[in-house]
PDB file of C-alpha atoms in Angstrom:
ATOM      1  CA  MET N   1     -41.189 -57.278 -42.453  1.00 54.00           C
ATOM      2  CA  ALA N   2     -41.227 -56.128 -38.850  1.00 54.00           C
ATOM      3  CA  LYS N   3     -38.219 -54.435 -37.290  1.00 56.00           C
ATOM      4  CA  LYS N   4     -36.784 -56.140 -34.253  1.00 56.00           C
ATOM      5  CA  ASN N   5     -36.500 -54.117 -31.102  1.00 54.00           C
ATOM      6  CA  PRO N   6     -32.906 -54.247 -29.739  1.00 53.00           C
ATOM      7  CA  GLU N   7     -34.373 -54.400 -26.267  1.00 56.00           C
ATOM      8  CA  GLY N   8     -35.671 -57.847 -27.156  1.00 63.00           C
ATOM      9  CA  ASN N   9     -32.119 -59.182 -27.474  1.00 67.00           C
ATOM     10  CA  PRO N  10     -30.343 -59.252 -24.081  1.00 68.00           C
ATOM     11  CA  LEU N  11     -26.913 -59.430 -25.760  1.00 67.00           C
ATOM     12  CA  LEU N  12     -27.504 -56.153 -27.608  1.00 65.00           C
ATOM     13  CA  VAL N  13     -28.651 -54.486 -24.392  1.00 64.00           C
ATOM     14  CA  VAL N  14     -25.508 -55.688 -22.561  1.00 65.00           C
ATOM     15  CA  LEU N  15     -23.300 -54.467 -25.426  1.00 68.00           C
ATOM     16  CA  ALA N  16     -25.003 -51.067 -25.470  1.00 66.00           C
ATOM     17  CA  VAL N  17     -24.651 -50.617 -21.698  1.00 68.00           C
ATOM     18  CA  THR N  18     -21.029 -51.834 -21.755  1.00 74.00           C
ATOM     19  CA  SER N  19     -20.261 -49.411 -24.568  1.00 74.00           C
ATOM     20  CA  LEU N  20     -21.754 -46.503 -22.617  1.00 71.00           C
ATOM     21  CA  VAL N  21     -19.847 -47.449 -19.456  1.00 70.00           C
ATOM     22  CA  ALA N  22     -16.583 -47.829 -21.392  1.00 70.00           C
ATOM     23  CA  SER N  23     -17.130 -44.428 -23.033  1.00 71.00           C
ATOM     24  CA  GLY N  24     -17.697 -42.865 -19.623  1.00 68.00           C
ATOM     25  CA  VAL N  25     -14.552 -44.473 -18.196  1.00 69.00           C
ATOM     26  CA  ILE N  26     -12.467 -43.306 -21.153  1.00 74.00           C
ATOM     27  CA  LEU N  27     -13.877 -39.799 -20.861  1.00 69.00           C
ATOM     28  CA  ALA N  28     -13.154 -39.715 -17.117  1.00 65.00           C
ATOM     29  CA  MET N  29      -9.570 -40.939 -17.738  1.00 67.00           C
ATOM     30  CA  TYR N  30      -9.083 -38.259 -20.405  1.00 67.00           C
ATOM     31  CA  PHE N  31     -10.206 -35.468 -18.066  1.00 62.00           C
ATOM     32  CA  ARG N  32      -8.076 -36.839 -15.230  1.00 69.00           C
ATOM     33  CA  MET N  33      -5.020 -36.956 -17.517  1.00 67.00           C
ATOM     34  CA  ALA N  34      -5.725 -33.415 -18.775  1.00 59.00           C
ATOM     35  CA  MET N  35      -5.943 -32.147 -15.190  1.00 64.00           C
ATOM     36  CA  SER N  36      -2.692 -33.940 -14.299  1.00 63.00           C
ATOM     37  CA  ILE N  37      -0.920 -32.333 -17.247  1.00 67.00           C
ATOM     38  CA  LYS N  38      -2.262 -28.914 -16.281  1.00 64.00           C
ATOM     39  CA  HIS N  39      -1.060 -29.469 -12.680  1.00 61.00           C
ATOM     40  CA  ILE N  40       2.422 -30.502 -13.871  1.00 68.00           C
ATOM     41  CA  GLN N  41       2.612 -27.454 -16.148  1.00 63.00           C
ATOM     42  CA  SER N  42       1.664 -25.105 -13.318  1.00 61.00           C
ATOM     43  CA  GLN N  43       4.251 -26.712 -11.013  1.00 62.00           C
ATOM     44  CA  TYR N  44       6.915 -26.306 -13.726  1.00 59.00           C
ATOM     45  CA  GLN N  45       6.010 -22.655 -14.236  1.00 57.00           C
ATOM     46  CA  ALA N  46       6.131 -22.053 -10.486  1.00 56.00           C
ATOM     47  CA  SER N  47       9.547 -23.689 -10.242  1.00 58.00           C
ATOM     48  CA  GLN N  48      10.834 -21.571 -13.128  1.00 54.00           C
ATOM     49  CA  MET N  49       9.591 -18.419 -11.411  1.00 49.00           C
ATOM     50  CA  ALA N  50      11.253 -19.572  -8.180  1.00 54.00           C
ATOM     51  CA  GLN N  51      14.591 -19.819  -9.989  1.00 59.00           C
ATOM     52  CA  THR N  52      15.221 -16.110  -9.651  1.00 66.00           C
ATOM     53  CA  ASN N  53      18.795 -15.054  -9.518  1.00 62.00           C
ATOM     54  CA  ILE N  54      20.393 -14.808  -6.110  1.00 82.00           C
ATOM     55  CA  THR N  55      23.213 -12.468  -7.068  1.00 89.00           C
ATOM     56  CA  ASN N  56      25.194 -11.120 -10.010  1.00 92.00           C
ATOM     57  CA  ALA N  57      28.918 -10.590 -10.274  1.00 95.00           C
ATOM     58  CA  THR N  58      31.300  -9.219 -12.882  1.00 97.00           C
ATOM     59  CA  TYR N  59      34.964 -10.204 -12.865  1.00 98.00           C
ATOM     60  CA  LYS N  60      37.893  -8.519 -14.633  1.00 98.00           C
ATOM     61  CA  CYS N  61      40.610 -10.973 -15.632  1.00 98.00           C
ATOM     62  CA  ASP N  62      44.086 -10.982 -17.159  1.00 98.00           C
ATOM     63  CA  ASP N  63      44.378 -10.165 -20.879  1.00 97.00           C
ATOM     64  CA  ALA N  64      41.396  -7.735 -20.683  1.00 97.00           C
ATOM     65  CA  LYS N  65      38.952 -10.648 -20.369  1.00 98.00           C
ATOM     66  CA  THR N  66      35.761 -10.455 -18.330  1.00 98.00           C
ATOM     67  CA  ILE N  67      33.249 -12.837 -16.807  1.00 98.00           C
ATOM     68  CA  ASN N  68      29.657 -11.809 -16.091  1.00 97.00           C
ATOM     69  CA  SER N  69      27.805 -14.244 -13.868  1.00 96.00           C
ATOM     70  CA  VAL N  70      24.317 -14.698 -12.513  1.00 94.00           C
ATOM     71  CA  PHE N  71      24.148 -17.096  -9.584  1.00 93.00           C
ATOM     72  CA  PHE N  72      21.086 -19.219  -8.768  1.00 91.00           C
ATOM     73  CA  ASP N  73      20.523 -21.758  -5.985  1.00 86.00           C
ATOM     74  CA  ASP N  74      22.423 -24.597  -7.667  1.00 90.00           C
ATOM     75  CA  LYS N  75      23.768 -23.190 -10.927  1.00 94.00           C
ATOM     76  CA  ALA N  76      25.350 -20.171 -12.557  1.00 95.00           C
ATOM     77  CA  GLU N  77      24.853 -18.523 -15.924  1.00 95.00           C
ATOM     78  CA  VAL N  78      28.280 -17.374 -17.036  1.00 97.00           C
ATOM     79  CA  THR N  79      28.906 -15.013 -19.951  1.00 97.00           C
ATOM     80  CA  LEU N  80      32.516 -14.859 -21.083  1.00 98.00           C
ATOM     81  CA  SER N  81      33.974 -11.890 -22.941  1.00 97.00           C
ATOM     82  CA  ASP N  82      34.535 -14.105 -26.001  1.00 97.00           C
ATOM     83  CA  GLY N  83      30.734 -14.152 -26.425  1.00 97.00           C
ATOM     84  CA  ARG N  84      29.866 -17.558 -24.979  1.00 96.00           C
ATOM     85  CA  THR N  85      27.064 -17.885 -22.439  1.00 96.00           C
ATOM     86  CA  LEU N  86      27.123 -21.071 -20.378  1.00 96.00           C
ATOM     87  CA  LEU N  87      24.685 -22.549 -17.879  1.00 95.00           C
ATOM     88  CA  LEU N  88      26.823 -24.439 -15.380  1.00 96.00           C
ATOM     89  CA  ILE N  89      25.673 -26.664 -12.527  1.00 95.00           C
ATOM     90  CA  GLN N  90      27.201 -26.383  -9.066  1.00 93.00           C
ATOM     91  CA  GLY N  91      29.511 -29.291  -8.326  1.00 90.00           C
ATOM     92  CA  ILE N  92      31.497 -30.663  -5.432  1.00 89.00           C
ATOM     93  CA  SER N  93      34.358 -28.500  -4.211  1.00 86.00           C
ATOM     94  CA  ALA N  94      36.711 -28.712  -1.265  1.00 86.00           C
ATOM     95  CA  ASP N  95      37.354 -24.968  -1.335  1.00 87.00           C
ATOM     96  CA  GLY N  96      35.371 -22.197  -3.006  1.00 89.00           C
ATOM     97  CA  VAL N  97      32.410 -22.841  -5.314  1.00 94.00           C
ATOM     98  CA  ARG N  98      32.702 -24.905  -8.482  1.00 96.00           C
ATOM     99  CA  TYR N  99      30.308 -24.787 -11.458  1.00 96.00           C
ATOM    100  CA  THR N 100      30.687 -27.103 -14.440  1.00 96.00           C
ATOM    101  CA  ASN N 101      28.958 -28.410 -17.549  1.00 95.00           C
ATOM    102  CA  SER N 102      27.821 -32.030 -17.861  1.00 92.00           C
ATOM    103  CA  ASP N 103      31.094 -33.432 -19.219  1.00 92.00           C
ATOM    104  CA  GLU N 104      33.226 -31.149 -17.023  1.00 92.00           C
ATOM    105  CA  SER N 105      35.009 -29.705 -20.049  1.00 95.00           C
ATOM    106  CA  ILE N 106      34.385 -26.197 -18.677  1.00 96.00           C
ATOM    107  CA  THR N 107      34.664 -25.300 -15.003  1.00 96.00           C
ATOM    108  CA  PHE N 108      34.034 -21.903 -13.413  1.00 97.00           C
ATOM    109  CA  TRP N 109      35.502 -21.493  -9.924  1.00 96.00           C
ATOM    110  CA  THR N 110      34.804 -18.733  -7.435  1.00 96.00           C
ATOM    111  CA  LYS N 111      36.252 -18.042  -4.022  1.00 95.00           C
ATOM    112  CA  GLY N 112      35.587 -14.822  -2.168  1.00 93.00           C
ATOM    113  CA  ASN N 113      35.872 -12.054  -4.755  1.00 95.00           C
ATOM    114  CA  THR N 114      38.039 -14.040  -7.190  1.00 97.00           C
ATOM    115  CA  ALA N 115      37.273 -16.457 -10.009  1.00 97.00           C
ATOM    116  CA  PHE N 116      38.819 -18.389 -12.876  1.00 97.00           C
ATOM    117  CA  VAL N 117      37.755 -20.662 -15.751  1.00 97.00           C
ATOM    118  CA  GLU N 118      39.332 -23.976 -16.734  1.00 97.00           C
ATOM    119  CA  GLU N 119      38.646 -25.641 -20.080  1.00 96.00           C
ATOM    120  CA  GLY N 120      39.418 -28.760 -22.061  1.00 93.00           C
ATOM    121  CA  PRO N 121      40.833 -32.150 -21.171  1.00 92.00           C
ATOM    122  CA  THR N 122      43.902 -30.610 -19.536  1.00 93.00           C
ATOM    123  CA  ASN N 123      41.899 -28.086 -17.500  1.00 92.00           C
ATOM    124  CA  ALA N 124      43.818 -25.179 -19.015  1.00 96.00           C
ATOM    125  CA  THR N 125      43.062 -21.906 -17.227  1.00 97.00           C
ATOM    126  CA  THR N 126      41.597 -19.680 -19.950  1.00 97.00           C
ATOM    127  CA  TYR N 127      40.334 -16.878 -17.679  1.00 98.00           C
ATOM    128  CA  GLN N 128      42.743 -16.233 -14.827  1.00 97.00           C
ATOM    129  CA  ASN N 129      43.380 -13.780 -12.000  1.00 98.00           C
ATOM    130  CA  CYS N 130      39.765 -12.626 -12.198  1.00 98.00           C
ATOM    131  CA  VAL N 131      38.662 -10.175  -9.520  1.00 97.00           C
ATOM    132  CA  GLU N 132      35.094  -9.072  -8.889  1.00 96.00           C
ATOM    133  CA  THR N 133      34.384  -5.470  -9.776  1.00 94.00           C
ATOM    134  CA  LYS N 134      32.086  -3.439  -7.578  1.00 78.00           C
ATOM    135  CA  ASN N 135      29.256  -1.590  -9.299  1.00 64.00           C
ATOM    136  CA  THR N 136      28.914   1.958  -8.042  1.00 45.00           C
TER     137      THR N 136
END
């Protein structure tokens, strides 16, 4: 029994060529997607490096409480003397600078060299009469 040459059947030749072309297209798409992911990762890393702190401030408040803050372009990392560290986003303010969490249950306000913190649904002032200390 003689073996048939696949080249003798035009349908098999078309299927083989189509399969090779499809494999090449898939491979090209894979590499393009991998390069896109690598580009996105490098942009993310660059943006994280660009988020260097602008300034730091420490505030002494009533009741021996303190607030340590690191200010960035549009947010502040606030460490309260009760041990909590919060990343708050800058919000709209008519006077001073206002930083808050997503549900606005915690708000850190600064104006000049003063600050205070409001918390909860009633906006109770939990850190009050806070004045920036100067590091010497």
